[in-house]
Coordinates of C-alpha atoms and ligand atoms in Angstrom, one line a residue:
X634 CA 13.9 -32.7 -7.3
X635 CA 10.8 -30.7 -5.8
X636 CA 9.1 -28.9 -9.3
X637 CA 8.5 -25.2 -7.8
X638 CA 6.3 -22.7 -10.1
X639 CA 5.7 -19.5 -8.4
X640 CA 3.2 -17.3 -9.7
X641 CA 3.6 -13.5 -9.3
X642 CA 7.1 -12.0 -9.7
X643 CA 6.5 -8.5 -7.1
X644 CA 8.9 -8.9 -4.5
X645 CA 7.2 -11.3 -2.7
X646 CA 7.8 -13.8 -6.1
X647 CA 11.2 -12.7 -6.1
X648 CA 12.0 -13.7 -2.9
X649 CA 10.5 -17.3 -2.8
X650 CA 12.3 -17.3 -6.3
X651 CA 15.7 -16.5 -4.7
X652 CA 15.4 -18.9 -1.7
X653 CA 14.2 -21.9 -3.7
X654 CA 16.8 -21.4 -5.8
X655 CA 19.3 -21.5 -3.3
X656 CA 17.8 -24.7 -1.9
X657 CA 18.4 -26.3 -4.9
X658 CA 14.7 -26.5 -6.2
X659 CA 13.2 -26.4 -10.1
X660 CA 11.8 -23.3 -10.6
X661 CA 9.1 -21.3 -12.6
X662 CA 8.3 -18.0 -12.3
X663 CA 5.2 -17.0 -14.1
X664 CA 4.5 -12.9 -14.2
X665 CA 2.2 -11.5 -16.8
X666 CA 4.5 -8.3 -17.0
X667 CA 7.3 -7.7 -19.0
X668 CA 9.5 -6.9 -16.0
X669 CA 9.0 -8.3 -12.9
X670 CA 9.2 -6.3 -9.5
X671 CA 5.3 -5.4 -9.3
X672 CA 4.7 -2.3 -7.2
X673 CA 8.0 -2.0 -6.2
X674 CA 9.5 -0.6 -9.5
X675 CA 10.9 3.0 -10.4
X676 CA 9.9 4.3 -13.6
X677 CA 13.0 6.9 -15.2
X678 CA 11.3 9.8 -17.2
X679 CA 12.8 13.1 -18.5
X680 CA 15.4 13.4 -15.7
X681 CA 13.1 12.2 -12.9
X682 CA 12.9 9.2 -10.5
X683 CA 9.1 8.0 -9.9
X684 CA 8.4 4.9 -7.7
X685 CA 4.9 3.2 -8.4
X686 CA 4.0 5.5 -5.9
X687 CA 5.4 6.5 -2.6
X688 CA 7.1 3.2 -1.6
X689 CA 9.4 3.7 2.0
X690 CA 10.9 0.8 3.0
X691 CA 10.1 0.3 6.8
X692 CA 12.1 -2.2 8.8
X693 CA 10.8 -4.0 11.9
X694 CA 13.0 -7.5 11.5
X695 CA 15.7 -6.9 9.3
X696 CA 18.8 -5.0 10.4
X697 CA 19.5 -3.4 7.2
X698 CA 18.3 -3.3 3.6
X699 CA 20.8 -5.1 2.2
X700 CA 20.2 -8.0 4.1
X701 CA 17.0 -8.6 1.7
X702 CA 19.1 -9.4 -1.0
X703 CA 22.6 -9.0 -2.3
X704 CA 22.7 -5.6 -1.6
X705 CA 25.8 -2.9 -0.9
X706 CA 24.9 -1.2 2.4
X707 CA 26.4 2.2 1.1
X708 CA 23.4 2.1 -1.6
X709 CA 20.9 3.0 1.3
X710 CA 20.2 5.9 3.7
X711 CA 18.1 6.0 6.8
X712 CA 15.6 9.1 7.1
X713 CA 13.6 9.8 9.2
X714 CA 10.2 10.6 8.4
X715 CA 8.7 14.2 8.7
X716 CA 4.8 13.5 7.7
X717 CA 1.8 16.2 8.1
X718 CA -1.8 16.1 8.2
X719 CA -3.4 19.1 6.2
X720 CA -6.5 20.5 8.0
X721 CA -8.4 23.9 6.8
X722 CA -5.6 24.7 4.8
X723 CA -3.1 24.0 8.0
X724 CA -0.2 21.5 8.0
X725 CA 0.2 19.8 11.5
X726 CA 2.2 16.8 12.3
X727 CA 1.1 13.1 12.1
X728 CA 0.1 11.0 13.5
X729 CA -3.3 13.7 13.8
X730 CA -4.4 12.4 17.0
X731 CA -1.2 13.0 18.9
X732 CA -1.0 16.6 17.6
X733 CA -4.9 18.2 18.6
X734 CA -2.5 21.1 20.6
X735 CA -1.5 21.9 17.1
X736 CA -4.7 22.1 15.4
X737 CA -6.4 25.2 14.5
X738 CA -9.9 26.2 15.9
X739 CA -12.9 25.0 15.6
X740 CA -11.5 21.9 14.8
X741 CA -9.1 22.0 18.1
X742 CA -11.5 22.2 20.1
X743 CA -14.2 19.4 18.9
X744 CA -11.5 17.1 19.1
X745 CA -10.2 18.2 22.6
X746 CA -14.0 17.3 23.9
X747 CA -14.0 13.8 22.5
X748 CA -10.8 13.1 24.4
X749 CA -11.4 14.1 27.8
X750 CA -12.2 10.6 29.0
X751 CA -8.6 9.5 27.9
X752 CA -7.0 12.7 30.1
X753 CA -9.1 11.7 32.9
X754 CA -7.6 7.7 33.2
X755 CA -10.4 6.0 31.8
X756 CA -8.8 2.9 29.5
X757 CA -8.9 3.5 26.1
X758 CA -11.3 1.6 24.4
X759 CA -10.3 -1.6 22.4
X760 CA -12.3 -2.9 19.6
X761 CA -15.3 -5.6 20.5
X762 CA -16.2 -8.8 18.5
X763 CA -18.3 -8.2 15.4
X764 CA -17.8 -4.0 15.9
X765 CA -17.3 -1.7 12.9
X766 CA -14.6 0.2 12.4
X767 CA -16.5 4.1 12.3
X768 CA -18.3 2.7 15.7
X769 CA -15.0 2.0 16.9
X770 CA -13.0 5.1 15.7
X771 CA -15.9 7.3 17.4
X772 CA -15.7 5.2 20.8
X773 CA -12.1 4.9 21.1
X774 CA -11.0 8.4 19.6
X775 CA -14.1 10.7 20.3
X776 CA -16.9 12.3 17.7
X777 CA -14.4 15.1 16.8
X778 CA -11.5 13.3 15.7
X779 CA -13.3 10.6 13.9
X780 CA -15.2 13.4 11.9
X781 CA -12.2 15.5 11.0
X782 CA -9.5 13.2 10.2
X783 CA -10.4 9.9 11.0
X784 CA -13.7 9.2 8.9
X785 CA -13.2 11.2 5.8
X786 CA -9.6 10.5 5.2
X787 CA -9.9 6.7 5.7
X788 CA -13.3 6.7 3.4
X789 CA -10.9 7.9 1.2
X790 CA -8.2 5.9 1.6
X791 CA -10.2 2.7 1.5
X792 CA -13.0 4.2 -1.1
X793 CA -15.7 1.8 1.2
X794 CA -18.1 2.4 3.9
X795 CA -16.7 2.2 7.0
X796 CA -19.5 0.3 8.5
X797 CA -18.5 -2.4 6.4
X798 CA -15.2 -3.1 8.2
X799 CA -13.9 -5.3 11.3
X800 CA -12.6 -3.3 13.8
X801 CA -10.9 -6.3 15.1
X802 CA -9.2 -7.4 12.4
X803 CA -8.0 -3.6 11.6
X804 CA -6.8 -3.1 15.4
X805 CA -3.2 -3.6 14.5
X806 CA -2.7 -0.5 11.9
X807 CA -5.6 1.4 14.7
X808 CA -4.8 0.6 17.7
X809 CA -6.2 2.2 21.1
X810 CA -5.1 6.0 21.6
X811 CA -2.1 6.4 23.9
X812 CA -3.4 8.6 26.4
X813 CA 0.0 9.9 27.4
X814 CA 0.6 10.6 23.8
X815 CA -2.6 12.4 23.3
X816 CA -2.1 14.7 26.4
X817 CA 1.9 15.7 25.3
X818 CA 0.2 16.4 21.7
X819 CA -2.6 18.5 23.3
X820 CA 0.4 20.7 25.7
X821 CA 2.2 21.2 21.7
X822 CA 4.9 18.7 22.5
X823 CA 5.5 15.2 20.5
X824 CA 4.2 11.8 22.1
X825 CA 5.6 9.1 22.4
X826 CA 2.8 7.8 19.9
X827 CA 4.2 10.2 17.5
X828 CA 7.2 8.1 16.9
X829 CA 5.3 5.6 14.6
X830 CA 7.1 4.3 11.8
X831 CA 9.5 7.0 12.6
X832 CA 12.2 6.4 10.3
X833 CA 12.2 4.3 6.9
X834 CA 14.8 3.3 4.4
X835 CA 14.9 5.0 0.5
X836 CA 18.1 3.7 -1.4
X837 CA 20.8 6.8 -2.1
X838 CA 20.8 8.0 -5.7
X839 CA 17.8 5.9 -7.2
X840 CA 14.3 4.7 -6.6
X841 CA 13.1 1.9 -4.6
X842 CA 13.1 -0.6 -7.8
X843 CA 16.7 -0.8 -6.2
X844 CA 15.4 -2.9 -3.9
X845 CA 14.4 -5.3 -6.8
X846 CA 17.5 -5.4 -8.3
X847 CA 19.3 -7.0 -5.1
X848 CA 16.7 -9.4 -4.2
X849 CA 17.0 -11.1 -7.8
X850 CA 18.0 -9.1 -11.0
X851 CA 18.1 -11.9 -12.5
X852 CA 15.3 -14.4 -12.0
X853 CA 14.1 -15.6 -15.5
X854 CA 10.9 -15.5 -15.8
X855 CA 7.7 -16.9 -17.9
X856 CA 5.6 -13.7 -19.3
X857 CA 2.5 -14.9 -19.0
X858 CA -0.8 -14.4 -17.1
X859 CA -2.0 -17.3 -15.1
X860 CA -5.2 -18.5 -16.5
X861 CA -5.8 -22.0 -14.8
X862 CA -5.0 -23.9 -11.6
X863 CA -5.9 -27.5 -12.8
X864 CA -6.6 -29.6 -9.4
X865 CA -3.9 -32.3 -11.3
X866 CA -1.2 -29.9 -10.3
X867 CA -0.8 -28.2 -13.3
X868 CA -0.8 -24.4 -14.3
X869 CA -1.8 -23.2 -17.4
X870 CA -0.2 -19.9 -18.5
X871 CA -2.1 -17.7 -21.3
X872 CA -0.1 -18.7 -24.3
X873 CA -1.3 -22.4 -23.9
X874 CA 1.8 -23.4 -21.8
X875 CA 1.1 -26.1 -19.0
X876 CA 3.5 -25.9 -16.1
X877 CA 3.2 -29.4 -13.8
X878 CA 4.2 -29.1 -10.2
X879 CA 4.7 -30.9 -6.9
X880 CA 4.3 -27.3 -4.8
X881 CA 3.0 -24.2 -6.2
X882 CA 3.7 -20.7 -4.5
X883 CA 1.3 -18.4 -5.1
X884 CA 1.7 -14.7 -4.9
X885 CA -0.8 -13.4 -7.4
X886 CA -4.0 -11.9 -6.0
X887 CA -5.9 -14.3 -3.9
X888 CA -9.3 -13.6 -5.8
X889 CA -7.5 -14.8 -9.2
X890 CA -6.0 -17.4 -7.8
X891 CA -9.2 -18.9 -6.8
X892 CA -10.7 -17.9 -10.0
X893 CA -8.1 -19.9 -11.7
X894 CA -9.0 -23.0 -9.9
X895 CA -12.4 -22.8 -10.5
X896 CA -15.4 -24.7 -8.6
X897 CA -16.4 -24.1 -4.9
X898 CA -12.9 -21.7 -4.8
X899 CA -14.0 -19.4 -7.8
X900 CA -17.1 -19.2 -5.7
X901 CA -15.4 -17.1 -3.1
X902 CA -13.8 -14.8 -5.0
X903 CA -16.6 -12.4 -5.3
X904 CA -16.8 -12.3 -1.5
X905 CA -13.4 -10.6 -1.5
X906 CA -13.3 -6.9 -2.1
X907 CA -10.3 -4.3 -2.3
X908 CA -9.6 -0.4 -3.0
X909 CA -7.8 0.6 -6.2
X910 CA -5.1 3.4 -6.4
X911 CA -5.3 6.2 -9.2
X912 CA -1.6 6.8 -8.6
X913 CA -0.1 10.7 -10.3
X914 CA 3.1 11.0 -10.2
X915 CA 4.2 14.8 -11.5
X916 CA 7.6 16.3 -11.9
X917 CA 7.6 19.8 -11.4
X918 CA 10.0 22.8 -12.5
X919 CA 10.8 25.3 -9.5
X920 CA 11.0 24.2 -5.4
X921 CA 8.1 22.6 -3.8
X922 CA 5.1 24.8 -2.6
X923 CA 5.4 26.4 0.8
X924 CA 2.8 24.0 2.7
X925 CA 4.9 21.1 1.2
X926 CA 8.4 22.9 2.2
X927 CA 10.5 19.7 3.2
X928 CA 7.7 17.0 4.4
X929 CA 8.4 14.0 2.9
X930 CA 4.2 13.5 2.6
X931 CA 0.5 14.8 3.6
X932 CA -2.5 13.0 4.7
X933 CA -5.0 14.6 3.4
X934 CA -8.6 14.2 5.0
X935 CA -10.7 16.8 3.6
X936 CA -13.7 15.3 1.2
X937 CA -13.8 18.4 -1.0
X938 CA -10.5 17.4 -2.1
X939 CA -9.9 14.2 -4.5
X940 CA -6.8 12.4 -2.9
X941 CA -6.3 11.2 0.0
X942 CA -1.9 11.4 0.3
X943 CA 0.3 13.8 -1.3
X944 CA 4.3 13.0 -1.0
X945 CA 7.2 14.8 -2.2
X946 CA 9.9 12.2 -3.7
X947 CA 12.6 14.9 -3.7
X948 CA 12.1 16.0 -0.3
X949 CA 12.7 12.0 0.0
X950 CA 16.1 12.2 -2.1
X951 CA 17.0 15.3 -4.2
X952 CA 18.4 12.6 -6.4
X953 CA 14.8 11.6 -7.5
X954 CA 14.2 15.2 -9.4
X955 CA 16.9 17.1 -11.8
X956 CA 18.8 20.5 -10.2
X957 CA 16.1 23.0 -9.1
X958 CA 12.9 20.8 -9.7
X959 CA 10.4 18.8 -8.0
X960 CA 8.6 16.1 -7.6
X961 CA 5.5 15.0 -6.3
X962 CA 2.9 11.3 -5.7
X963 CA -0.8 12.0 -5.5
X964 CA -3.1 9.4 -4.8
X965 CA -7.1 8.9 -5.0
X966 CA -8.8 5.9 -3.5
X967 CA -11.1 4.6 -6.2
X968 CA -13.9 2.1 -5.0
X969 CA -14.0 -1.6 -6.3
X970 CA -15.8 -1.6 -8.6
X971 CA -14.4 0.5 -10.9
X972 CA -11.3 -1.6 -10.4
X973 CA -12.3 -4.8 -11.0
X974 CA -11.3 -5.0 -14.2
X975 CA -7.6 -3.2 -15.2
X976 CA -5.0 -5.1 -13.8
X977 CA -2.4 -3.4 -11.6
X978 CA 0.0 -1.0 -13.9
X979 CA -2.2 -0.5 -16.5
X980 CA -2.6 3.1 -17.7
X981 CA -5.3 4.3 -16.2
X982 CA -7.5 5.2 -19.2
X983 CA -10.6 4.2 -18.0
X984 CA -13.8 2.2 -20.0
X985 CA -14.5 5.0 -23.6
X986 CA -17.2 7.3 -22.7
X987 CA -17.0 6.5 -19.1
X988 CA -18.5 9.3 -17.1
X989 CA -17.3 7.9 -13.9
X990 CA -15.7 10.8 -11.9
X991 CA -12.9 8.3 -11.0
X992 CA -12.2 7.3 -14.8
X993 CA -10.8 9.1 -18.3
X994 CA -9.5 12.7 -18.1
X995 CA -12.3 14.1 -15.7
X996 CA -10.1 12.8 -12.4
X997 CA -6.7 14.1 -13.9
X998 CA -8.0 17.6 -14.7
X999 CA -9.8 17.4 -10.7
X1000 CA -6.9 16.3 -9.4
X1001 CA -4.8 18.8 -10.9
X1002 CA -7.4 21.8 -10.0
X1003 CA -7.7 20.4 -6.3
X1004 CA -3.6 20.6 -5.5
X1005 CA -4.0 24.2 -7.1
X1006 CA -6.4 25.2 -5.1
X1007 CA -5.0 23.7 -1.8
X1008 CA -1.9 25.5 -2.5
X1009 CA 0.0 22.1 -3.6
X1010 CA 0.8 22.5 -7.0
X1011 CA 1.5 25.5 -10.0
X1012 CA 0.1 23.9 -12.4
X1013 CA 1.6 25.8 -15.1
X1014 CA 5.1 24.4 -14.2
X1015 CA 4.1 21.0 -14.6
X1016 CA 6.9 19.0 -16.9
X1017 CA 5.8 15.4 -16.4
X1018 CA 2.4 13.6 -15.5
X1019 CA 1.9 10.0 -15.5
X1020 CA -0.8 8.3 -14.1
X1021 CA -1.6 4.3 -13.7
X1022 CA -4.1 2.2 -11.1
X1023 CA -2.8 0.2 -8.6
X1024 CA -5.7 -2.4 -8.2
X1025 CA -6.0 -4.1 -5.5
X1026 CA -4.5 -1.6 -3.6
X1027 CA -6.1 -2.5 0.0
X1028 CA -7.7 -5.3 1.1
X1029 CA -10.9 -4.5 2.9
X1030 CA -10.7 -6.6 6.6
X1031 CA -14.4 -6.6 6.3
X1032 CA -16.8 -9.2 7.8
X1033 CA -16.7 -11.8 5.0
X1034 CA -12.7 -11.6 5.4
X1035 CA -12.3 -13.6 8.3
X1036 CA -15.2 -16.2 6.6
X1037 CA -13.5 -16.8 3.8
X1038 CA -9.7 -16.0 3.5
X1039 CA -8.1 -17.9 6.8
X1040 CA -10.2 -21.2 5.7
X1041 CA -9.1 -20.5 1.9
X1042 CA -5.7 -20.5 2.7
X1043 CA -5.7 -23.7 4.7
X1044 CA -7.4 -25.3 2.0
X1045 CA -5.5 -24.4 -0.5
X1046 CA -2.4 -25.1 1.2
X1047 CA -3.6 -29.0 1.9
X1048 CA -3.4 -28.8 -2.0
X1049 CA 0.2 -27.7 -2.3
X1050 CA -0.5 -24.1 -3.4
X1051 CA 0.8 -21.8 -0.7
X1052 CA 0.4 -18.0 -0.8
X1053 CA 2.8 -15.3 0.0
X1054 CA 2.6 -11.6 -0.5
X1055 CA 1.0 -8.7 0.3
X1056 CA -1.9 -9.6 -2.0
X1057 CA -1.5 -13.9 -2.4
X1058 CA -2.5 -13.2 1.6
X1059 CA -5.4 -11.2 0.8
X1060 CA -3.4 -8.8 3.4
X1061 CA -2.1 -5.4 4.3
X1062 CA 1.9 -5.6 4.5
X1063 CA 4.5 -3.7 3.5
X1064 CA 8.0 -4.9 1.5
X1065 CA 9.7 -6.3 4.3
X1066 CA 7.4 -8.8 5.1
X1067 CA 6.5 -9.7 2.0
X1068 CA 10.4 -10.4 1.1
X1069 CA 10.5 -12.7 4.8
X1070 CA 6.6 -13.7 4.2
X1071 CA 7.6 -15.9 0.8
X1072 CA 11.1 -17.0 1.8
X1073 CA 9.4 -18.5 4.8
X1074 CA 7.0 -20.2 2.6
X1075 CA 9.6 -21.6 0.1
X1076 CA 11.3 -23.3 4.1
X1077 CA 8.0 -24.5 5.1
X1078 CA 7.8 -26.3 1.8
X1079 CA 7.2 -30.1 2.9
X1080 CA 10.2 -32.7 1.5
Ligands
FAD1208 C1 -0.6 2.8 -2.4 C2 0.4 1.9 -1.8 C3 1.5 2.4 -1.1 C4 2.4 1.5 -0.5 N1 3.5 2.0 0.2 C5 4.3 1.2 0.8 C6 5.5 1.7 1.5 O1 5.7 2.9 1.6 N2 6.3 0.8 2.2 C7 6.1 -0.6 2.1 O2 6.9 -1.4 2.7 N3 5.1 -1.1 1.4 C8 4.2 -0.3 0.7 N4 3.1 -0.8 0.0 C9 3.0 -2.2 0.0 C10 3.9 -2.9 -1.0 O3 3.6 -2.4 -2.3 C11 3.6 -4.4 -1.0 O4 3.8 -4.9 0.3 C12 4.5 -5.2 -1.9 O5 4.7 -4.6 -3.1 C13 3.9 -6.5 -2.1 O6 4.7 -7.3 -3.0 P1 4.0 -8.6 -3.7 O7 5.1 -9.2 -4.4 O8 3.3 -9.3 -2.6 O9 2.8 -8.0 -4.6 P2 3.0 -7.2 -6.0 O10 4.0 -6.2 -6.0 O11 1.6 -6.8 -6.4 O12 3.4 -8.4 -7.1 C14 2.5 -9.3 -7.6 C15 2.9 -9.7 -9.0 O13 2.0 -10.6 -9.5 C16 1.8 -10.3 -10.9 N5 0.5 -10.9 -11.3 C17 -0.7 -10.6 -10.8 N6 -1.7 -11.4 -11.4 C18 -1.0 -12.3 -12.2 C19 -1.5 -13.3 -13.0 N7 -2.8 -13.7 -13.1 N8 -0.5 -14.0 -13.7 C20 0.8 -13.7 -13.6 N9 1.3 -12.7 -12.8 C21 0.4 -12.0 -12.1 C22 1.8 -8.8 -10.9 O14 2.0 -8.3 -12.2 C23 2.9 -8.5 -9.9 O15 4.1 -8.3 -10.6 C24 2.2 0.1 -0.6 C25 1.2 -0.4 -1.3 C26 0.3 0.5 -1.9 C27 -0.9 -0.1 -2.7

C-alpha cells in the first residue's frame, strides 16, 4: 500500500486527505494547529460569526458547493456580490475602472484623459516580457487611473513596490481594460467587465468553516510543525516523530518546505517573498454606517488610510451578527518582513517594544481612528475586536518567481513530494481550486 503523509491540513490538505483516503491509500496528515481548516475557519465569539477574514467562495468549475465535499445543498446560498470602491469620501461601484462615469471630480476627469486611446479603438495594451506591473498599469489603464486607484490600493494590498512585479505573470487577475466596458461605465451604466466574480457562495446560517466540515470533519490528524524533509523519504515532525513515505503531498508554504529539506532547496527560499494580512475583525452594536449601507465590501485605495479592504459579514448573512448588530473585516497589508517570522493565526502581538507602525497596539488604535474618520466605524459601539496575521497572505509574482518556483516544483516532484494549495504552489488561488488543485495531485500520484 502507497504510504501518503500530507503536510498542511487548510483545505487544500483536506482534500488530498479525503481523496487518498477514498483510493484506499495510508495516510498522514501533519498540521501544526490544533484544528485543521487553515484560513478557511470561522471563529464563534459573543454571538458573532467571524471568518479568518472575508472568505467568499467563488465557483468557476464546480456546480455547487456541496459537490466539494459531503455537503447538504440547502446549507448554501448564492449572492451576488455588491462591492464599492471608496474615493474622496465617495462609494462607487467595482470594479473602479468600469465605473469613471461615477466618479467624482477631479478624480473623474484625470481618469477620463488616460482612457481616450481605449474610446478611440486603439487595442488595449497587453503586458510585454520582463515589464513591471506600475509600467503596465499606467500603459494599459492610463496615468489617472493608475494613480487613484490602481497604484496606491495595490501597494497596499501587496505591501511591495510595484516595480518589483511581473506584469506577465499577474496578467490573469489584471487583464487588458475592456474598452466597451470602460465606455458603458463612463455613460453611468454597468459593463460588461463589471460582472467579474459577480456572484459567490457564503453557506446559510454559519461561516465559511462550513466549508471545512464537509470536505473532511473528520480527518485525524498529527499536531505537529514540520521541521525536516530528510532526502531518505522521511519527515520529521517537531516532537521527534519520523514519518517514512513513498509520496509526500505538500501543502505547507513552499519557502518552509524547502527550508525543511535543506541544501541547494533551503537556498531558494529567501528568493521567495509574500505580503502578510493584519486581519480585524469587529462586531459592532447598531446597523452599519451609511457609506457601508448593504455592500458586502470596499476597496479602499487612499494611502492616508491604513487598510486596504473593508467588508461587512452581515451584509453577507445577517446570520453572522446577533439582532440589531454588525459586523465588519478590515485588513492592512503589512510588508515581508515584518512577517517573516509569526506563523499564519498567531495573535498579532508583534516583537515587545516594537515601534513598527505595523506591530503592537499602534496599528489597532490607527486602524480604529482611520474607519472613524472615514465614516466606517463608531468606535464607541465597538463590542468585539480580534486581530491575528495572515502570513503569507500573497505571493509576490515578481521576477525571481518564475526563476525559482516552476523549476522547484519540478524538482521536487522528481523526488515524490508534490505540492498543492494556495501557498504549497507559491500561488494566488482561491478555495475552489485549492480543494480540485490537491485532489488532482493525490490522482496524479504514480502506482
Ligand atoms: C486576505 C485573504 C482573503 C482571501 N479571500 C478569499 C475568498 O474570498 N475566496 C476564496 O476562494 N479564497 C480566498 N482566499 C484564499 C484562500 O484562503 C486560499 O485559497 C485557501 O485557504 C488555501 O488553502 P490551503 O490549504 O492551500 O492553505 P492554508 O489554508 O494556508 O492551509 C495550510 C495549512 O498548513 C499548515 N502549516 C503551515 N506550515 C506548517 C508546518 N511547517 N507544519 C505543519 N503544518 C503547517 C497551516 O497551519 C495551515 O493549516 C483569501 C486569502 C487571503 C490571504
Amino acid at each position: 500500500m502507497t504510504k501518503l503523509v500530507i503536510l498542511g491540513g487548510g483545505v487544500a490538505g483536506l482534500s488530498a486527505w479525503r481523496r487518498a483516503r477514498a483510493a484506499g491509500h495510508d495516510v498522514t496528515l501533519v498540521e501544526r494547529c490544533p484544528r485543521t481548516g487553515g484560513l478557511t475557519r470561522s471563529i464563534h465569539v459573543g454571538g458573532y460569526t467571524f471568518d479568518y477574514t472575508g472568505h467568499f467562495l467563488h465557483l468557476a468549475a464546480t456546480a455547487h458547493p456541496s459537490l466539494l465535499g459531503d455537503g447538504d445543498p440547502d446549507h448554501w446560498k448564492q449572492v451576488t456580490r455588491r462591492a464599492g470602491c471608496l474615493v474622496d469620501g465617495v462609494v462607487v461601484p467595482a470594479p473602479f475602472q468600469y465605473h469613471l462615469g461615477a466618479l467624482p471630480e477631479p478624480v473623474r476627469a484625470a481618469c477620463i484623459d488616460g482612457v481616450r486611446h481605449l474610446l478611440s479603438g486603439v487595442a488595449p495594451a497587453r503586458p510585454e516580457r520582463g515589464e513591471d506591473l506600475l509600467s503596465y498599469f499606467v500603459r494599459a489603464f492610463g496615468p489617472g487611473v493608475t494613480a487613484h486607484f490602481l497604484k496606491p490600493y495595490n501597494e497596499k494590498l501587496l505591501a511591495t513596490d510595484l516595480t518589483r512585479l511581473s506584469a506577465e505573470r499577474l496578467n490573469r487577475f489584471f487583464p487588458a481594460p475592456d474598452p466597451v466596458a470602460v465606455a458603458a461605465g463612463l455613460a453611468g451604466g454597468e459593463g460588461g467587465g463589471g460582472t467579474y466574480n459577480a456572484t459567490f457562495w457564503y453557506p446559510q446560517g454559519d461561516g465559511i468553516g462550513r466549508l471545512v466540515d464537509q470536505l473532511a470533519p473528520d480527518a485525524p490528524h498529527a499536531h505537529a510543525t514540520v521541521t525536516a524533509v530528510e532526502p531518505d523519504r522521511r519527515v520529521v515532525i517537531a516532537d521527534g516523530r519520523e514519518l517514512p513515505y513513498t509520496h509526500l503531498i505538500s501543502t505547507i508554504p513552499l519557502p518552509d518546505l524547502l527550508t525543511a529539506c535543506g541544501g541547494a532547496r533551503a537556498a531558494l527560499a529567501p528568493r521567495l517573498s509574500a505580503s502578510g494580512v493584519a486581519a480585524f475583525q469587529l462586531g459592532v452594536g447598531g446597523p452599519p454606517a451609511p457609506l457601508l449601507r448593504d455592500l458586502h465590501w470596499l476597496y479602499v485605495a487612499d494611502p492616508s488610510l491604513s487598510f486596504f479592504r473593508v467588508g461587512c459579514y452581515s451584509n453577507v448573512s445577517a446570520a453572522l451578527a446577533p439582532p440589531g448588530c454588525h459586523s465588519l473585516y478590515v485588513e492592512v497589508g503589512v510588508p515581508a518582513e515584518v512577517t517573516s517570522g509569526p506563523p499564519t493565526g498567531r495573535p498579532f502581538a508583534g516583537r515587545p517594544g516594537s515601534q513598527h507602525p505595523f506591530e503592537g497596539a499602534a496599528l489597532t488604535d490607527r486602524v480604529l481612528a482611520d474607519l472613524a474618520r472615514a465614516g466606517l466605524l463608531d468606535p464607541g459601539r465597538v463590542e468585539v475586536l480580534l486581530r491575528h496575521v495572515i502570513a503569507p497572505a500573497y505571493v509576490h509574482f515578481d521576477f525571481a518567481w518564475e526563476q525559482v518556483v516552476p523549476a522547484a516544483l519540478a524538482d521536487l516532484a522528481a523526488c515524490g513530494i508534490h505540492c498543492a494549495g494556495r501557498y504549497g504552489r507559491w500561488d494566488y488561488v482561491g478555495m475552489e481550486d485549492a480543494i480540485l488543485g490537491a485532489a488532482a495531485a493525490v490522482d496524479a500520484l504514480p502506482g
